[in-house]
Coordinates of N, CA and C in Angstrom, one line a residue:
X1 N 0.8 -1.2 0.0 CA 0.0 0.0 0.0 C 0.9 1.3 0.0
X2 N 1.7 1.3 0.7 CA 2.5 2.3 0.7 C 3.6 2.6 -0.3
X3 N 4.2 2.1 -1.0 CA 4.6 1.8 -2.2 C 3.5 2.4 -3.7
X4 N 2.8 2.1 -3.3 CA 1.2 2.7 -4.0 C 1.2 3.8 -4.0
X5 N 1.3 4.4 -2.6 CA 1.7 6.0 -2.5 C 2.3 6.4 -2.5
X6 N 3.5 5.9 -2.9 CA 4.8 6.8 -3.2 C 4.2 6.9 -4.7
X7 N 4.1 5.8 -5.5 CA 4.1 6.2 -7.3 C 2.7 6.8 -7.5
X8 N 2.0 6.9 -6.6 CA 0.7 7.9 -6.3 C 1.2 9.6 -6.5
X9 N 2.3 9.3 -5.6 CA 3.1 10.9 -5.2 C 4.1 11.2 -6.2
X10 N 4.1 10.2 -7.3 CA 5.1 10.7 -8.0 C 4.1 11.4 -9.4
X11 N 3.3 10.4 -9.5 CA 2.4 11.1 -10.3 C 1.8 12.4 -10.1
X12 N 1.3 12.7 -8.8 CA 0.8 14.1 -8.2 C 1.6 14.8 -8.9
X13 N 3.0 14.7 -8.5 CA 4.3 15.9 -8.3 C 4.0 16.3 -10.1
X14 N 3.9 15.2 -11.0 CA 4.7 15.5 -12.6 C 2.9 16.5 -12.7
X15 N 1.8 15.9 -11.9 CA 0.5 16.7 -12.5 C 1.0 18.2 -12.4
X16 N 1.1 17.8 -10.9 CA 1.1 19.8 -10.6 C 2.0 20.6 -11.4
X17 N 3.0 19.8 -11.7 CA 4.3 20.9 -12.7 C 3.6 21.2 -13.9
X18 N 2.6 19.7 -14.5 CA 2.4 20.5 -16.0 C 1.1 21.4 -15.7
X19 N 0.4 21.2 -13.7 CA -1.0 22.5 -14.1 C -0.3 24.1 -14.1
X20 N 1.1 24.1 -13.6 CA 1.2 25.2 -13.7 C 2.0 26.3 -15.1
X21 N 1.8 24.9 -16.4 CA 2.1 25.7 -17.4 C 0.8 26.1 -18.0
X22 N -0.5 25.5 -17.2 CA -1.9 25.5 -17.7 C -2.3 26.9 -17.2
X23 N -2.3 27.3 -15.8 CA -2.4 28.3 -15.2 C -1.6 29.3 -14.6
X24 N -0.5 29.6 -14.9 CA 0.9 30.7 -14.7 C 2.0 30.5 -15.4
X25 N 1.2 30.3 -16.7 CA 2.7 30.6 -17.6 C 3.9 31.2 -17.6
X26 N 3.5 32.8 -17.7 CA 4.3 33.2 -17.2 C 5.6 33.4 -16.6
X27 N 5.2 32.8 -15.5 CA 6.0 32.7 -14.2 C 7.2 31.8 -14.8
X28 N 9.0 32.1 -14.3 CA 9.7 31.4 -14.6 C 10.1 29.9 -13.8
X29 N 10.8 29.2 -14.7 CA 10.7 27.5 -14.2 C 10.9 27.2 -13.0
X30 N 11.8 28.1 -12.4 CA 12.5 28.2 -10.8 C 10.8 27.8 -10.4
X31 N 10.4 29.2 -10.2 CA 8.9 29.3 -9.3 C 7.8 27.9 -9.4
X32 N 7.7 27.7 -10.6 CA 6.8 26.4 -11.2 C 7.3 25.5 -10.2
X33 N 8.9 25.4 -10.3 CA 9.4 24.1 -9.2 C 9.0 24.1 -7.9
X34 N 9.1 25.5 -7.7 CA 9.2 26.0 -5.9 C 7.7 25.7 -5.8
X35 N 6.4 25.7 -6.7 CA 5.4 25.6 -6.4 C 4.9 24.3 -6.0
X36 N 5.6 23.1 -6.7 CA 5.6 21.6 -6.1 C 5.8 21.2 -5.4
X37 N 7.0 21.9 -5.0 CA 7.9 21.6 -3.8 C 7.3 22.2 -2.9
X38 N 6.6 23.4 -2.1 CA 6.0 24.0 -1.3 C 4.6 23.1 -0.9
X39 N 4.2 22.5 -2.3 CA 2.9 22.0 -1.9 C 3.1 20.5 -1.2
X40 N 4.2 20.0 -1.9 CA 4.9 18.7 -0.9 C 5.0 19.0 0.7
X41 N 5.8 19.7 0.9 CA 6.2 19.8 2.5 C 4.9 20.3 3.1
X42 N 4.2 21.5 2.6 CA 2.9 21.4 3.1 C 1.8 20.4 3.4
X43 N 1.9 19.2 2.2 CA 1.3 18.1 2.5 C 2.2 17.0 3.4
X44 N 3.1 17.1 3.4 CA 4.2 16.3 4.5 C 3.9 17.0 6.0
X45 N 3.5 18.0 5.7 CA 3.5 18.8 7.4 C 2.1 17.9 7.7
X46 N 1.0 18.3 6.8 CA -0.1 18.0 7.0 C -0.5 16.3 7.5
X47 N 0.1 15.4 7.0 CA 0.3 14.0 7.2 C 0.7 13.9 8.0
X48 N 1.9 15.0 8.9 CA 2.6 14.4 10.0 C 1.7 14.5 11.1
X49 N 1.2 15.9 11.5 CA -0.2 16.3 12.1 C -1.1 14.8 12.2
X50 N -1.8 13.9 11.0 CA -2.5 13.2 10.5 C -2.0 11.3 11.3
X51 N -1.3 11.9 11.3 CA 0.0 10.4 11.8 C 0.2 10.7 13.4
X52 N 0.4 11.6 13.9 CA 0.2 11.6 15.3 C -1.4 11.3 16.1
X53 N -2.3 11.5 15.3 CA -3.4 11.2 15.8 C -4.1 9.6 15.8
X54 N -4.2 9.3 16.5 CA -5.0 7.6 16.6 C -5.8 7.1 15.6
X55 N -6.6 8.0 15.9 CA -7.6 7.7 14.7 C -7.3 7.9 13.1
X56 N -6.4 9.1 12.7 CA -6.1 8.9 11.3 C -4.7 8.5 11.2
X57 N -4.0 7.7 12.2 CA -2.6 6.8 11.9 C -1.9 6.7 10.6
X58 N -3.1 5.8 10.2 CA -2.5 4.9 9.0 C -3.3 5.7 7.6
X59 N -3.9 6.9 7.7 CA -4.0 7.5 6.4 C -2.9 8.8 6.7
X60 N -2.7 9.2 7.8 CA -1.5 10.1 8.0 C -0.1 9.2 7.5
X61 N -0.1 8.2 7.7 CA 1.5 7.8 7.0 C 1.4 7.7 5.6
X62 N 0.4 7.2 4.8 CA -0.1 6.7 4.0 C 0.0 8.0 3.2
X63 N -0.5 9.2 3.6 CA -0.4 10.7 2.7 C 1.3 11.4 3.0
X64 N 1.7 10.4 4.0 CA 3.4 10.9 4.5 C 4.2 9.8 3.2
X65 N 3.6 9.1 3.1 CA 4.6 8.5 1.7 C 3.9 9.0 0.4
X66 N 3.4 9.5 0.4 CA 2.7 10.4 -1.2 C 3.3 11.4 -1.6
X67 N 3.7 12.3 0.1 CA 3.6 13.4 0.0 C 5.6 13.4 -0.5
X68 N 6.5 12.5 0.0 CA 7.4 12.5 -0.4 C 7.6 11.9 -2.2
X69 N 7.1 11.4 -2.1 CA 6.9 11.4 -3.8 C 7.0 12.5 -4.4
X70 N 5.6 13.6 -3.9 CA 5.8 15.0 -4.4 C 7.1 15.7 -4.8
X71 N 7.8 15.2 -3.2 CA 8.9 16.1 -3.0 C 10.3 15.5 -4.0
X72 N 10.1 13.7 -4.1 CA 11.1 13.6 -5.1 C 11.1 14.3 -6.4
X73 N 9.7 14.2 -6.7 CA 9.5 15.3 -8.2 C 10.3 16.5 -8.0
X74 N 10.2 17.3 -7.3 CA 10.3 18.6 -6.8 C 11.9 18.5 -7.0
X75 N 12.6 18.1 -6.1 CA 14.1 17.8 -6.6 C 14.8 17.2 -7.7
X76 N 13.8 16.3 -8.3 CA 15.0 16.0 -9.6 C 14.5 17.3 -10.5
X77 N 13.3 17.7 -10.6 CA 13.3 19.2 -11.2 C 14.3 20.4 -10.9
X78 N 14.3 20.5 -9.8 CA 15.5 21.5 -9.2 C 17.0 21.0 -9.8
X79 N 17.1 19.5 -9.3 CA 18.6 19.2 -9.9 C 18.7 19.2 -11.8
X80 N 17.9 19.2 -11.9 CA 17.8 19.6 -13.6 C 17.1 20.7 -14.4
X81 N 17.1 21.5 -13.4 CA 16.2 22.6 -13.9 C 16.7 23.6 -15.2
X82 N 18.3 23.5 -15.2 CA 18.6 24.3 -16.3 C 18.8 23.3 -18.0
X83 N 18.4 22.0 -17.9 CA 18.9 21.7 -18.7 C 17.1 20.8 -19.3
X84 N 16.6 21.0 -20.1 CA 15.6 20.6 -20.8 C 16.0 19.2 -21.2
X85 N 17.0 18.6 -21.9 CA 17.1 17.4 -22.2 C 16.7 16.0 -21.0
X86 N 17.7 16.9 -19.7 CA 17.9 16.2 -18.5 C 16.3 16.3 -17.9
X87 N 15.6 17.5 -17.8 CA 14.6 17.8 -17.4 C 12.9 16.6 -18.2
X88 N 13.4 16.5 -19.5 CA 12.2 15.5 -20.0 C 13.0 13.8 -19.6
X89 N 14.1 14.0 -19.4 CA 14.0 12.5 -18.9 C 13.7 12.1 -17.3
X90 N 13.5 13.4 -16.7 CA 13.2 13.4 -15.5 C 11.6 12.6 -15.6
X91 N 10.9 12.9 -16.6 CA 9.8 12.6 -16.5 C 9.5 11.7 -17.3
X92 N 9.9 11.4 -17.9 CA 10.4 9.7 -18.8 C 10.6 8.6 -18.1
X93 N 11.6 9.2 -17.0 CA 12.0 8.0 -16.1 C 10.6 8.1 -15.3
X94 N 10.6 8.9 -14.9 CA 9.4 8.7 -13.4 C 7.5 8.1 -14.2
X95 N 7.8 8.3 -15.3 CA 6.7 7.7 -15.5 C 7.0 6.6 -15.9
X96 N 8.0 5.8 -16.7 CA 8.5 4.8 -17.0 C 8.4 3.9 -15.7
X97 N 9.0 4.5 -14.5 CA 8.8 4.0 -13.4 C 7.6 3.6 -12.6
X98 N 7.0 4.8 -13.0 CA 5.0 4.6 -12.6 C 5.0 3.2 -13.1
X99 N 5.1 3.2 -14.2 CA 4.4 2.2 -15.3 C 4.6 0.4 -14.7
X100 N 6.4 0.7 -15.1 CA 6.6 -0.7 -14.5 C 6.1 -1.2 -13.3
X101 N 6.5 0.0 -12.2 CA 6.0 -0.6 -11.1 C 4.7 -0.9 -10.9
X102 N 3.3 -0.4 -11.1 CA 2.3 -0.9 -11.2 C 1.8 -2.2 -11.9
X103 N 2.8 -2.2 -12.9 CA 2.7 -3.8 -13.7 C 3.0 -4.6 -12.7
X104 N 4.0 -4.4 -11.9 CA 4.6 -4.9 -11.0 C 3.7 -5.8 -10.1
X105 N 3.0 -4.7 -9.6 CA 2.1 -5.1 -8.3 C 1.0 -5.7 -9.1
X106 N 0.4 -5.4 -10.2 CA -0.3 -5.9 -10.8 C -0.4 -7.5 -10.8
X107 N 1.0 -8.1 -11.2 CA 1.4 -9.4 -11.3 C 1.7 -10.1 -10.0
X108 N 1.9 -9.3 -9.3 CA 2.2 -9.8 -8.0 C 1.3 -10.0 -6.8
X109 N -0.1 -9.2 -7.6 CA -1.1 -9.4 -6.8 C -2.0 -10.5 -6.5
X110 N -2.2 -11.2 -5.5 CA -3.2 -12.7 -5.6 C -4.6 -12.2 -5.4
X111 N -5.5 -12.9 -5.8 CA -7.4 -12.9 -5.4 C -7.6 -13.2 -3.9
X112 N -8.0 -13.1 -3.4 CA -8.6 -13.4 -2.0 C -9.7 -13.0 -1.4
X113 N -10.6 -13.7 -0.6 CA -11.8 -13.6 -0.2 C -11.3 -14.2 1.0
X114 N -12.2 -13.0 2.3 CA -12.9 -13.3 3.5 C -14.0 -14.2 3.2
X115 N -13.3 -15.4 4.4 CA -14.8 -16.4 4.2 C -15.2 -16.5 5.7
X116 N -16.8 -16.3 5.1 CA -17.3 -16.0 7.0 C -17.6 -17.2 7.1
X117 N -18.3 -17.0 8.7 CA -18.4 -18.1 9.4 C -19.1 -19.2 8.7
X118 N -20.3 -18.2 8.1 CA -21.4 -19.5 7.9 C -20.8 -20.9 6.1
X119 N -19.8 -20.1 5.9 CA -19.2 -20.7 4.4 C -18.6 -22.3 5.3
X120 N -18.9 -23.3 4.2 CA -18.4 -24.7 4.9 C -16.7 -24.9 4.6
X121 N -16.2 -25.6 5.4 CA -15.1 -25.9 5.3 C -14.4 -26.6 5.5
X122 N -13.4 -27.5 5.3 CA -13.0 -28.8 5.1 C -12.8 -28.9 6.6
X123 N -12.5 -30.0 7.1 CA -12.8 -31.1 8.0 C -11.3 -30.4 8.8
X124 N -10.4 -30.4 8.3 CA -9.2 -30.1 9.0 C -9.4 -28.4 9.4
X125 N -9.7 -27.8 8.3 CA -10.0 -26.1 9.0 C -10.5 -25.8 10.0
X126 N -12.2 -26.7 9.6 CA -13.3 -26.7 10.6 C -13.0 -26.9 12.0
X127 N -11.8 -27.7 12.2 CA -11.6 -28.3 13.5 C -10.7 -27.3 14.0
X128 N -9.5 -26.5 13.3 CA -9.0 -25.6 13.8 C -9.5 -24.4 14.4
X129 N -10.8 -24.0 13.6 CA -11.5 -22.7 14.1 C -12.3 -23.1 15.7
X130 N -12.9 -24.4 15.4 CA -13.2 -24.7 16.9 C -12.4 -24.8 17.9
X131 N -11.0 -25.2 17.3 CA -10.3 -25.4 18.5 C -9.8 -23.6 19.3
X132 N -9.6 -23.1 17.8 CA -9.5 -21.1 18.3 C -10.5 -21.3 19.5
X133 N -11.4 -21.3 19.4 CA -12.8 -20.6 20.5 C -12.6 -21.8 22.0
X134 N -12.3 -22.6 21.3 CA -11.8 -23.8 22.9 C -10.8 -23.4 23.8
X135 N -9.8 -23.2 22.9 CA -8.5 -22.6 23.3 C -8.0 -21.3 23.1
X136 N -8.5 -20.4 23.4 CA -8.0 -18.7 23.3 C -6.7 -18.6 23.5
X137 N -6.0 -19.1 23.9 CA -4.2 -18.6 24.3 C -3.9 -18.8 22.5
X138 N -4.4 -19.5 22.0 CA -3.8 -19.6 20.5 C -3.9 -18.4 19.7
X139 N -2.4 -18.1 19.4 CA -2.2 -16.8 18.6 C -1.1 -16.6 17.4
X140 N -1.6 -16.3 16.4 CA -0.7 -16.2 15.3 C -1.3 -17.4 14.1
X141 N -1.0 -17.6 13.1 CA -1.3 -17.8 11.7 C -1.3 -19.2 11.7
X142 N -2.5 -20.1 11.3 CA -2.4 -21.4 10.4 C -2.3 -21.3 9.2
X143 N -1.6 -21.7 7.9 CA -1.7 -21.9 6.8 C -2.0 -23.2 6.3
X144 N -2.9 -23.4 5.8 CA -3.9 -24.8 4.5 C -3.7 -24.2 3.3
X145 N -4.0 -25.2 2.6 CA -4.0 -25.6 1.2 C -4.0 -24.1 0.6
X146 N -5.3 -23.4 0.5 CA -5.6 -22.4 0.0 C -6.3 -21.4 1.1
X147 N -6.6 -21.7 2.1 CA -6.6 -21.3 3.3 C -5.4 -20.4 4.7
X148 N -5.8 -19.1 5.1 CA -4.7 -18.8 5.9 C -5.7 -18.4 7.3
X149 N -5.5 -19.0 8.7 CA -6.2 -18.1 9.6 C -5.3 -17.5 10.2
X150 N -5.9 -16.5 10.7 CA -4.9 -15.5 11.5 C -6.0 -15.4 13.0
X151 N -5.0 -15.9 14.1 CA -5.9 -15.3 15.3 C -5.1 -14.4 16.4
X152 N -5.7 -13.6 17.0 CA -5.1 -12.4 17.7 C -4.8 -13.2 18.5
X153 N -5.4 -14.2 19.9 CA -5.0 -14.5 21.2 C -6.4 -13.7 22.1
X154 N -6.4 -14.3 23.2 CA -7.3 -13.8 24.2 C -6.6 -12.7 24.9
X155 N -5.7 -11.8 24.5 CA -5.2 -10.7 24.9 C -5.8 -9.7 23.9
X156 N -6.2 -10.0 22.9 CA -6.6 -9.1 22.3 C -8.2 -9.2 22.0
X157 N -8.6 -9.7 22.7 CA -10.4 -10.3 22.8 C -10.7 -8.5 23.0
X158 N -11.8 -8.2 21.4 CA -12.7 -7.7 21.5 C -12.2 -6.8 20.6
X159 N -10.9 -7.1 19.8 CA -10.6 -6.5 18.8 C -11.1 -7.3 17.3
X160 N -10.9 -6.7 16.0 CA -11.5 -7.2 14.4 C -10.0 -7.0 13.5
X161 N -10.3 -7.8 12.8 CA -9.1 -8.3 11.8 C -9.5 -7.2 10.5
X162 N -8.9 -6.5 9.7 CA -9.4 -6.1 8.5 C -8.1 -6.7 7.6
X163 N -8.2 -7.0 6.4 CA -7.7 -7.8 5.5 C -7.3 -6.2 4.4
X164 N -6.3 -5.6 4.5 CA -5.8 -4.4 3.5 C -5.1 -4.7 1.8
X165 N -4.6 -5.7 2.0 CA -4.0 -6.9 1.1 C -3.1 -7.8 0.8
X166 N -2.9 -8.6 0.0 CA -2.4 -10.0 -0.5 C -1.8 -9.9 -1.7
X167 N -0.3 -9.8 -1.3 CA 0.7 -10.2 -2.2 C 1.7 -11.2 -2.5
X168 N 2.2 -11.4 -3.5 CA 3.3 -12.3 -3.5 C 4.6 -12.0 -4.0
X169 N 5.5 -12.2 -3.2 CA 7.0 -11.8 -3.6 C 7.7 -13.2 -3.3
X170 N 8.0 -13.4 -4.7 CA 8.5 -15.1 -4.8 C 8.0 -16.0 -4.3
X171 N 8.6 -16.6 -3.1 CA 8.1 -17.7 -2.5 C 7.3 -17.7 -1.3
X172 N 6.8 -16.3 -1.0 CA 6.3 -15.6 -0.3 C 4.8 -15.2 0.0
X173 N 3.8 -15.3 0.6 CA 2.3 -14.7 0.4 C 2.5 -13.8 1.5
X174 N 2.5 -12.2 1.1 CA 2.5 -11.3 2.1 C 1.1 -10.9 2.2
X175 N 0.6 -11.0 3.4 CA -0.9 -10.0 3.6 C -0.3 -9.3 4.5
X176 N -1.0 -8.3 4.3 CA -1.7 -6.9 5.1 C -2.7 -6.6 5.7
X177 N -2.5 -6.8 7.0 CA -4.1 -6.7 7.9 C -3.7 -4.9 9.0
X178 N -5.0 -4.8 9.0 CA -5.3 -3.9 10.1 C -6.3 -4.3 11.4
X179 N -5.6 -4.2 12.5 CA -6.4 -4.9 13.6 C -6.9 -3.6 14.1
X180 N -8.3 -3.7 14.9 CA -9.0 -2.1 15.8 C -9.8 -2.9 16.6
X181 N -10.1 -2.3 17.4 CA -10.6 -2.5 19.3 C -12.2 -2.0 18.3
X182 N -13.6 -3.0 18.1 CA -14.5 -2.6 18.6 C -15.7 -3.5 19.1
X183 N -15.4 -3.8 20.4 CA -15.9 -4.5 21.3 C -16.5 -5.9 20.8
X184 N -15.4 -6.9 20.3 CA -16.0 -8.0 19.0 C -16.0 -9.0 20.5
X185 N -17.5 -9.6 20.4 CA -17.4 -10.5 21.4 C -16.8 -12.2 21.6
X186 N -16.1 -12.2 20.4 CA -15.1 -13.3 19.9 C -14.2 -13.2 21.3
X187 N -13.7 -14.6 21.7 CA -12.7 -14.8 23.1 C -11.6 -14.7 22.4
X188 N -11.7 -15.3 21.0 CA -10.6 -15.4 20.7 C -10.2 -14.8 18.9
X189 N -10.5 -13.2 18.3 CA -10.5 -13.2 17.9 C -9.8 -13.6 16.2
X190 N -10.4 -13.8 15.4 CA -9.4 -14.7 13.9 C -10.4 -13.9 12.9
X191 N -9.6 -14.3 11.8 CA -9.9 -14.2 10.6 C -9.5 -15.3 9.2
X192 N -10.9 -15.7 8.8 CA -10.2 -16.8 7.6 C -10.1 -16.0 6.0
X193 N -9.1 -16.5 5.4 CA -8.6 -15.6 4.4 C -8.5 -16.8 3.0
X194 N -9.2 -16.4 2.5 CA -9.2 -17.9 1.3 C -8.4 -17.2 -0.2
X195 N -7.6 -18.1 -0.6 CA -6.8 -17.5 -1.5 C -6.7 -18.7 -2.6
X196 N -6.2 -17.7 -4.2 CA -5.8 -18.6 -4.8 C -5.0 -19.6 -5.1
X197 N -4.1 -19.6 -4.2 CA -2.9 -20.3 -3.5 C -1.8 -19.8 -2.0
X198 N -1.7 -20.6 -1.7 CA -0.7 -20.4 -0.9 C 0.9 -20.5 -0.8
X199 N 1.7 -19.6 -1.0 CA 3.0 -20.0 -1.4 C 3.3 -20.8 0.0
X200 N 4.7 -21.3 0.0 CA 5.1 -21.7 0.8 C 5.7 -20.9 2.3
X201 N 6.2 -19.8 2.5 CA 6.4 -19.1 3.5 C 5.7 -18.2 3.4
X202 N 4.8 -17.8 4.4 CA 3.3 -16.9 4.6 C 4.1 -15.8 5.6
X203 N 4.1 -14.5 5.1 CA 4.5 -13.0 6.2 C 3.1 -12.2 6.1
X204 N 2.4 -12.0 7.4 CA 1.7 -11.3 7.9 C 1.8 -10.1 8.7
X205 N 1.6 -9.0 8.3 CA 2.0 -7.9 9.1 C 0.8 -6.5 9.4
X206 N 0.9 -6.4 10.7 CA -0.1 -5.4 11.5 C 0.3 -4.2 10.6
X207 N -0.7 -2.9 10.3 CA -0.2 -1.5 10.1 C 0.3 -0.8 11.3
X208 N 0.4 -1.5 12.8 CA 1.1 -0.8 13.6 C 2.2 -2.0 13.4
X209 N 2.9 -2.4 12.8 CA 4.3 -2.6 13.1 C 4.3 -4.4 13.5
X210 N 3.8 -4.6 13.8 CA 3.4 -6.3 14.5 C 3.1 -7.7 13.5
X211 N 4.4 -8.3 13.3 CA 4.8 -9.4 12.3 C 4.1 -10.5 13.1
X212 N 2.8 -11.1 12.7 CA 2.9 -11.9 13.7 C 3.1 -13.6 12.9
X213 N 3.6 -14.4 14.0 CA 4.2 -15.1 14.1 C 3.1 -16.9 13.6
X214 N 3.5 -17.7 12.9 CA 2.9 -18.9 12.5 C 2.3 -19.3 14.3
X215 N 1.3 -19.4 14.3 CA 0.3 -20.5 15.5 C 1.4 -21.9 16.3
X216 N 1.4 -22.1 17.0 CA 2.1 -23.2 17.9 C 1.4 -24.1 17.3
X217 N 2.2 -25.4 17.3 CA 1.6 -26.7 16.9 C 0.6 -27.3 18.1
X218 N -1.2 -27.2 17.9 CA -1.7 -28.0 19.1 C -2.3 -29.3 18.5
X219 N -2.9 -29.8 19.3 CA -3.4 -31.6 19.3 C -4.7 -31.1 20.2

């Protein structure tokens, strides 16, 4: 996701340079640049603001990696500002770069569906989810076939799982969850995540920072 908003922020930066040959022609290239660049750090200030607050965390970081995007624009402009040749490959590369890297994620991205409770499920799953609600100390990630659960632990009873997304980097299935406190009467909260495969080493990671770890082996 965040990666998303950087080539989010790169795009921003190349828009604003060409709105200001749309609306202040005039004005010389210096200024045009300084006007990118002003609007970056003002949106970086603004995200930071956005990021100290609880409630908009993770769209304050999320506009804090966009907003540096802006500001890369902003400097390869400045560092090439007198030279037009240097200056169109500034934006050759940075869209070239858009490009690929979106193909990128594109290809890298897997399907997945939240499957709720009432959806049936194989005999081995089925038994694992019961065993979650039997045994609450159980915490961290089972992976099946095409199946991944993720459970918090009874330390975190009363919190919800949101599912942000599902990637693959080689041999790798990365998801992205966001966990929030609102009063879920689950002892032992989980989430089942049905995918079109499973690679073989599964990394799951919290938007506060929290890798968590594959489930203990129980019986």
């Amino acid at each position: 996701m965040f990666f998303i908003m950087f080539l989010f922020g790169l795009v921003v930066g190349l828009a604003l340079y060409l709105l200001t040959y749309v609306f202040v022609k005039k004005i010389e290239n210096r200024r045009k640049v300084l006007t990118v660049t002003i609007i970056g750090l003002l949106s970086l200030l603004g995200s930071i603001f956005a990021a100290y607050r609880v409630d908009t965390m993770s769209y304050g970081i999320a506009f804090l990696i966009s907003s540096l995007g802006i500001l890369v624009v902003g400097f390869l402009l400045t560092l090439f500002e007198k030279s037009v040749v240097w200056k169109k490959s500034v934006f050759t590369f940075v869209i070239l770069f858009v490009v690929v890297s979106s193909f990128r994620i594109y290809i890298n991205q897997v399907d997945y569906w939240i499957i709720k409770e009432t959806k049936v499920f194989n005999e081995e799953e089925e038994s694992y989810l019961q065993l979650l609600q039997k045994d609450p100390t159980i915490q961290g990630y089972k992976a099946f076939k095409q199946v991944v659960v993720l459970s918090l632990g009874e330390e975190m009873a009363g919190d919800s799982i949101e599912v942000l997304d599902v990637e693959e980097e080689g041999n790798t299935t990365v998801i992205k969850v966001k966990t929030f406190y609102n009063r879920s009467d689950e002892k032992n909260p989980f989430i089942a995540i049905g995918l079109d495969r499973v690679q073989s080493d599964v990394v799951i990671e919290d938007t506060n920072g929290t890798v968590f770890k594959e489930a203990p082996a129980v019986e």
